[in-house]
Short mmCIF file of C-alpha atoms in Angstrom, two decimals:
data_model
loop_
_atom_site.label_atom_id
_atom_site.label_comp_id
_atom_site.label_asym_id
_atom_site.label_seq_id
_atom_site.Cartn_x
_atom_site.Cartn_y
_atom_site.Cartn_z
CA UNK E 1 137.44 183.11 37.73
CA UNK E 2 138.38 186.74 37.30
CA UNK E 3 139.01 189.35 34.70
CA UNK E 4 142.51 189.37 33.28
CA UNK E 5 142.88 192.63 31.37
CA UNK E 6 146.62 192.06 31.22
CA UNK E 7 146.27 190.65 27.72
CA UNK E 8 146.44 187.38 25.90
CA UNK E 9 149.16 186.03 23.65
CA UNK E 10 148.04 188.35 20.85
CA UNK E 11 148.31 191.39 23.12
CA UNK E 12 144.55 191.93 23.29
CA UNK E 13 142.77 192.12 26.67
CA UNK E 14 141.30 188.85 27.92
CA UNK E 15 137.90 189.30 29.57
CA UNK E 16 136.78 186.47 31.87
CA UNK E 17 133.41 186.78 33.59
CA UNK E 18 133.31 185.62 37.23
CA UNK E 19 130.71 183.21 38.53
CA UNK E 20 127.65 185.17 39.72
CA UNK E 21 126.45 183.54 42.95
CA UNK E 22 124.07 186.07 44.51
CA UNK E 23 121.32 187.83 42.57
CA UNK E 24 118.48 188.17 45.08
CA UNK E 25 117.69 190.79 47.71
CA UNK E 26 119.33 190.27 51.08
CA UNK E 27 116.81 190.93 53.87
CA UNK E 28 117.02 189.78 57.48
CA UNK E 29 119.90 187.44 56.79
CA UNK E 30 118.34 185.67 53.79
CA UNK E 31 118.48 186.00 50.03
CA UNK E 32 114.91 186.49 48.80
CA UNK E 33 113.06 187.35 45.60
CA UNK E 34 111.50 190.77 45.20
CA UNK E 35 107.90 190.94 46.39
CA UNK E 36 106.84 191.81 42.83
CA UNK E 37 108.94 189.04 41.32
CA UNK E 38 110.57 191.60 39.03
CA UNK E 39 114.22 191.49 38.01
CA UNK E 40 116.53 193.77 36.06
CA UNK E 41 119.65 193.18 34.02
CA UNK E 42 123.15 194.06 35.15
CA UNK E 43 125.55 194.23 32.21
CA UNK E 44 129.27 193.98 31.67
CA UNK E 45 130.22 197.45 30.30
CA UNK E 46 133.33 195.95 28.70
CA UNK E 47 131.27 193.78 26.36
CA UNK E 48 127.63 194.84 26.78
CA UNK E 49 126.72 191.27 27.74
CA UNK E 50 124.14 190.56 30.44
CA UNK E 51 125.89 189.29 33.54
CA UNK E 52 122.84 188.39 35.59
CA UNK E 53 119.21 189.18 36.31
CA UNK E 54 118.95 190.85 39.72
CA UNK E 55 115.89 190.95 41.97
CA UNK E 56 114.44 194.46 41.71
CA UNK E 57 113.47 196.04 45.01
CA UNK E 58 110.66 198.57 45.25
CA UNK E 59 108.78 200.13 48.17
CA UNK E 60 107.37 196.83 49.45
CA UNK E 61 110.85 195.31 49.67
CA UNK E 62 112.32 198.42 51.29
CA UNK E 63 109.54 198.23 53.88
CA UNK E 64 110.55 194.64 54.68
CA UNK E 65 114.24 195.54 54.85
CA UNK E 66 113.60 198.52 57.14
CA UNK E 67 111.36 196.39 59.33
CA UNK E 68 114.17 193.82 59.68
CA UNK E 69 116.71 196.55 60.41
CA UNK E 70 114.41 198.15 63.00
CA UNK E 71 113.82 194.83 64.73
CA UNK E 72 117.56 194.13 64.80
CA UNK E 73 118.20 197.59 66.23
CA UNK E 74 115.45 197.67 68.84
CA UNK E 75 115.63 194.08 70.03
CA UNK E 76 118.70 192.47 68.51
CA UNK E 77 122.22 191.84 69.74
CA UNK E 78 124.22 194.27 67.59
CA UNK E 79 123.54 197.59 69.41
CA UNK E 80 123.83 195.76 72.75
CA UNK E 81 127.19 194.18 72.05
CA UNK E 82 130.25 195.80 73.48
CA UNK E 83 132.30 197.80 71.01
CA UNK E 84 134.96 195.12 71.31
CA UNK E 85 132.52 192.41 70.18
CA UNK E 86 131.33 194.47 67.22
CA UNK E 87 134.98 195.10 66.35
CA UNK E 88 135.73 191.38 66.27
CA UNK E 89 132.84 190.70 63.86
CA UNK E 90 133.86 193.57 61.61
CA UNK E 91 137.46 192.36 61.53
CA UNK E 92 136.24 188.85 60.72
CA UNK E 93 134.39 190.33 57.75
CA UNK E 94 137.61 192.09 56.71
CA UNK E 95 139.45 188.76 56.94
CA UNK E 96 136.90 187.12 54.65
CA UNK E 97 137.21 189.96 52.16
CA UNK E 98 140.97 189.42 52.00
CA UNK E 99 140.42 185.70 51.46
CA UNK E 100 138.07 186.39 48.53
CA UNK E 101 139.90 189.36 47.03
CA UNK E 102 140.27 187.79 43.58
CA UNK E 103 136.55 187.07 43.31
CA UNK E 104 135.54 190.47 44.68
CA UNK E 105 137.85 192.34 42.32
CA UNK E 106 136.53 190.27 39.41
CA UNK E 107 132.92 191.09 40.33
CA UNK E 108 133.61 194.83 40.34
CA UNK E 109 135.64 194.41 37.16
CA UNK E 110 132.75 192.76 35.35
CA UNK E 111 130.00 194.93 36.84
CA UNK E 112 131.71 198.35 36.78
CA UNK E 113 134.23 197.85 33.99
CA UNK E 114 137.11 198.35 36.41
CA UNK E 115 140.63 197.11 35.88
CA UNK E 116 141.23 193.91 37.83
CA UNK E 117 144.61 195.24 38.99
CA UNK E 118 142.92 198.34 40.43
CA UNK E 119 140.52 196.14 42.35
CA UNK E 120 143.25 193.96 43.77
CA UNK E 121 145.71 196.66 44.82
CA UNK E 122 143.42 199.61 45.56
CA UNK E 123 139.65 199.09 45.72
CA UNK E 124 139.32 195.94 47.82
CA UNK E 125 142.35 196.64 50.09
CA UNK E 126 141.07 200.18 50.66
CA UNK E 127 137.64 198.83 51.57
CA UNK E 128 139.27 196.39 53.98
CA UNK E 129 141.33 199.19 55.49
CA UNK E 130 138.20 201.32 55.90
CA UNK E 131 136.37 198.50 57.64
CA UNK E 132 139.29 197.75 59.96
CA UNK E 133 139.70 201.44 60.83
CA UNK E 134 136.12 201.69 62.06
CA UNK E 135 136.35 198.29 63.71
CA UNK E 136 139.16 199.82 65.77
CA UNK E 137 136.94 202.78 66.61
CA UNK E 138 133.99 200.66 67.78
CA UNK E 139 135.18 200.44 71.41
CA UNK E 140 136.41 204.04 71.54
CA UNK E 141 133.11 205.89 71.33
CA UNK E 142 133.13 207.85 74.58
CA UNK E 143 130.97 210.51 76.14
CA UNK E 144 132.11 213.22 78.55
CA UNK E 145 131.48 214.14 82.18
CA UNK E 146 130.78 217.82 82.56
CA UNK E 147 131.32 220.13 85.51
CA UNK E 148 128.20 222.25 85.99
CA UNK E 149 127.23 224.79 88.64
CA UNK E 150 125.29 223.76 91.72
CA UNK E 151 124.72 220.25 92.99
CA UNK E 152 124.34 218.72 89.59
CA UNK E 153 126.19 216.31 87.39
CA UNK E 154 126.23 216.62 83.62
CA UNK E 155 127.38 214.11 81.05
CA UNK E 156 127.09 213.35 77.34
CA UNK E 157 126.22 209.88 76.09
CA UNK E 158 126.84 208.93 72.45
CA UNK E 159 124.32 206.40 71.16
CA UNK E 160 123.64 204.82 67.75
CA UNK E 161 121.08 206.77 65.74
CA UNK E 162 119.15 203.70 64.62
CA UNK E 163 118.35 202.50 61.10
CA UNK E 164 120.56 204.04 58.42
CA UNK E 165 119.58 204.10 54.75
CA UNK E 166 122.55 204.03 52.36
CA UNK E 167 122.48 204.82 48.64
CA UNK E 168 125.79 204.40 46.80
CA UNK E 169 127.05 205.07 43.26
CA UNK E 170 128.49 202.77 40.61
CA UNK E 171 132.05 204.05 40.23
CA UNK E 172 133.61 202.50 43.37
CA UNK E 173 131.12 199.80 44.42
CA UNK E 174 133.23 198.17 47.14
CA UNK E 175 134.89 201.25 48.58
CA UNK E 176 131.63 203.23 48.72
CA UNK E 177 129.82 200.31 50.35
CA UNK E 178 132.28 200.22 53.24
CA UNK E 179 132.78 203.97 53.40
CA UNK E 180 129.08 204.18 54.33
CA UNK E 181 128.38 201.05 56.37
CA UNK E 182 131.59 200.88 58.44
CA UNK E 183 130.96 203.85 60.78
CA UNK E 184 127.30 202.86 61.10
CA UNK E 185 128.21 199.32 62.13
CA UNK E 186 130.89 200.51 64.55
CA UNK E 187 128.35 202.75 66.29
CA UNK E 188 125.83 199.91 66.64
CA UNK E 189 123.42 200.99 63.89
CA UNK E 190 121.66 198.74 61.41
CA UNK E 191 121.63 199.49 57.68
CA UNK E 192 119.59 199.18 54.50
CA UNK E 193 121.85 199.57 51.45
CA UNK E 194 120.73 200.32 47.90
CA UNK E 195 123.68 199.78 45.58
CA UNK E 196 123.66 201.44 42.18
CA UNK E 197 121.53 199.51 39.69
CA UNK E 198 124.61 199.29 37.44
CA UNK E 199 126.75 197.56 40.09
CA UNK E 200 124.81 195.40 42.57
CA UNK E 201 126.96 192.27 42.49
CA UNK E 202 129.68 192.99 45.05
CA UNK E 203 127.20 194.46 47.56
CA UNK E 204 125.24 191.21 47.54
CA UNK E 205 128.46 189.23 47.95
CA UNK E 206 129.43 191.39 50.94
CA UNK E 207 126.06 190.64 52.51
CA UNK E 208 126.87 186.94 52.22
CA UNK E 209 130.30 187.44 53.78
CA UNK E 210 128.80 189.52 56.60
CA UNK E 211 126.59 186.60 57.56
CA UNK E 212 129.59 184.26 57.51
CA UNK E 213 131.42 186.74 59.74
CA UNK E 214 128.72 186.45 62.39
CA UNK E 215 127.06 189.83 61.93
CA UNK E 216 123.48 189.18 63.12
CA UNK E 217 120.53 188.94 60.79
CA UNK E 218 118.85 192.25 60.02
CA UNK E 219 121.95 194.35 60.70
CA UNK E 220 122.92 194.56 57.00
CA UNK E 221 120.20 194.49 54.36
CA UNK E 222 120.88 194.99 50.63
CA UNK E 223 118.08 196.01 48.26
CA UNK E 224 119.22 196.50 44.64
CA UNK E 225 116.86 198.59 42.59
CA UNK E 226 116.33 201.98 40.98
CA UNK E 227 116.48 205.45 42.44
CA UNK E 228 112.87 206.55 41.78
CA UNK E 229 111.53 203.41 43.48
CA UNK E 230 113.89 201.78 45.99
CA UNK E 231 116.00 204.89 46.60
CA UNK E 232 112.98 207.13 47.02
CA UNK E 233 111.38 204.62 49.40
CA UNK E 234 114.46 204.75 51.63
CA UNK E 235 114.66 208.55 51.62
CA UNK E 236 110.97 209.00 52.46
CA UNK E 237 110.63 206.11 54.93
CA UNK E 238 109.25 207.12 58.30
CA UNK E 239 111.25 204.45 60.12
CA UNK E 240 114.67 205.26 58.64
CA UNK E 241 116.57 207.52 61.02
CA UNK E 242 119.37 208.71 58.74
CA UNK E 243 120.29 208.63 55.04
CA UNK E 244 123.77 208.67 53.49
CA UNK E 245 123.96 209.30 49.75
CA UNK E 246 126.69 209.79 47.17
CA UNK E 247 125.69 210.94 43.71
CA UNK E 248 124.44 213.92 41.76
CA UNK E 249 123.35 217.25 43.14
CA UNK E 250 119.96 216.86 41.49
CA UNK E 251 119.21 213.59 43.29
CA UNK E 252 120.76 214.93 46.50
CA UNK E 253 118.13 217.68 46.54
CA UNK E 254 115.36 215.12 46.11
CA UNK E 255 116.72 213.03 48.97
CA UNK E 256 117.01 216.02 51.27
CA UNK E 257 113.45 217.07 50.42
CA UNK E 258 112.04 213.57 50.95
CA UNK E 259 113.91 213.23 54.24
CA UNK E 260 112.54 216.55 55.46
CA UNK E 261 108.97 215.84 54.37
CA UNK E 262 108.93 212.43 56.09
CA UNK E 263 110.44 212.31 59.56
CA UNK E 264 113.19 214.97 59.39
CA UNK E 265 115.81 212.23 59.25
CA UNK E 266 119.43 213.35 59.25
CA UNK E 267 121.09 213.42 55.84
CA UNK E 268 124.71 213.00 54.74
CA UNK E 269 125.37 213.98 51.13
CA UNK E 270 128.45 213.66 48.93
CA UNK E 271 127.47 215.32 45.67
CA UNK E 272 129.81 214.92 42.75
CA UNK E 273 131.49 217.18 40.25
CA UNK E 274 134.04 216.08 37.64
CA UNK E 275 137.51 216.27 39.18
CA UNK E 276 137.88 220.07 39.17
CA UNK E 277 141.28 221.66 39.77
CA UNK E 278 142.23 225.23 40.68
CA UNK E 279 145.52 226.18 39.00
CA UNK E 280 147.54 228.95 40.63
CA UNK E 281 150.16 231.12 38.89
CA UNK E 282 153.07 229.24 40.42
CA UNK E 283 151.69 225.77 39.62
CA UNK E 284 153.44 223.18 37.47
CA UNK E 285 150.93 223.11 34.63
CA UNK E 286 152.25 219.85 33.16
CA UNK E 287 151.81 218.13 36.50
CA UNK E 288 148.33 219.63 36.89
CA UNK E 289 147.33 218.27 33.49
CA UNK E 290 148.68 214.82 34.38
CA UNK E 291 146.88 214.80 37.73
CA UNK E 292 143.67 215.97 36.11
CA UNK E 293 143.89 213.22 33.51
CA UNK E 294 144.53 210.59 36.17
CA UNK E 295 141.69 211.90 38.33
CA UNK E 296 139.21 211.77 35.46
CA UNK E 297 140.23 208.39 34.05
CA UNK E 298 141.47 206.77 37.27
CA UNK E 299 138.43 204.54 37.54
CA UNK E 300 138.85 202.96 34.13
CA UNK E 301 141.36 200.87 32.24
CA UNK E 302 143.02 203.07 29.65
CA UNK E 303 144.74 206.46 29.76
CA UNK E 304 145.59 207.74 26.28
CA UNK E 305 145.52 204.19 24.95
CA UNK E 306 148.13 202.98 27.45
CA UNK E 307 147.26 200.45 30.12
CA UNK E 308 147.71 201.95 33.57
CA UNK E 309 150.78 200.54 35.26
CA UNK E 310 151.00 199.75 38.96
CA UNK E 311 153.46 202.64 39.38
CA UNK E 312 151.04 205.11 37.80
CA UNK E 313 148.17 203.75 39.88
CA UNK E 314 150.21 204.13 43.08
CA UNK E 315 151.07 207.74 42.23
CA UNK E 316 147.44 208.44 41.45
CA UNK E 317 146.35 206.84 44.71
CA UNK E 318 148.74 209.10 46.62
CA UNK E 319 147.28 212.12 44.82
CA UNK E 320 143.72 211.11 45.70
CA UNK E 321 144.66 210.66 49.36
CA UNK E 322 146.22 214.11 49.42
CA UNK E 323 143.19 215.59 47.67
CA UNK E 324 140.79 213.95 50.16
CA UNK E 325 142.75 215.38 53.09
CA UNK E 326 142.25 218.89 51.76
#
């Protein structure tokens, strides 16, 4: 089980497809078929082979997922747990991810064409770190007492916003999943996640692990599908309180418009470019070229026909961290 791009005895990459265990929608703690019965193919970009047929969510399925998330938010345990209790469940999920790191890295390798080594030393550990960071923040969400004039008392109270719709891209399936859901879970929100249609496999596996970790039914719902149907249904849904999206500027505009036309839900957008750099007169141009090349091709296996080494990956990771901080 796994994808060993390290090479076989003849020096050529060996591609091993992992076992695909979860292909249905995950709604209210259960794996279910799409209401329409439709499925779509997810393919291995390394070979073009069909990996699995995935249940295809549309508006009817999004409605069911949002209904489950709303019920879990309004009447369920998750928002009413202490931050400490939510933290324990989130850390349990992180533990399970570490226990299944080989399988998770192989799923993203097969679904997104990612290097297995990248998954094992960067993608999955970074997702775990993200989840643990927000697990640590879950019991540190504090309001303030305010001194006001007269015989009055003022205070601020921070509360979960409600049901959060999450639409993530294909390039970092695991990291983007936890970048979006982790703060929502820590705050006590419930979520409906639409992974990219190219890479639904790890998101469905994380839903399974979340249930094993004791996260209550309805808190995490995963609805694979396409942007014009499932994604649009999330953005325009009257009972979704907030949307987080990473992708193109064109689709970001559509999501903002749909969110405004529906219930004026809050929107968080990360809209992509293509690794731009600004080169100043005193810059080391050779280094800038190297960093640009790594930034552009970081997500894939080969740079100039040479397999990325762990040392090069580590240097690139440090660059990306520095870039994110600025």
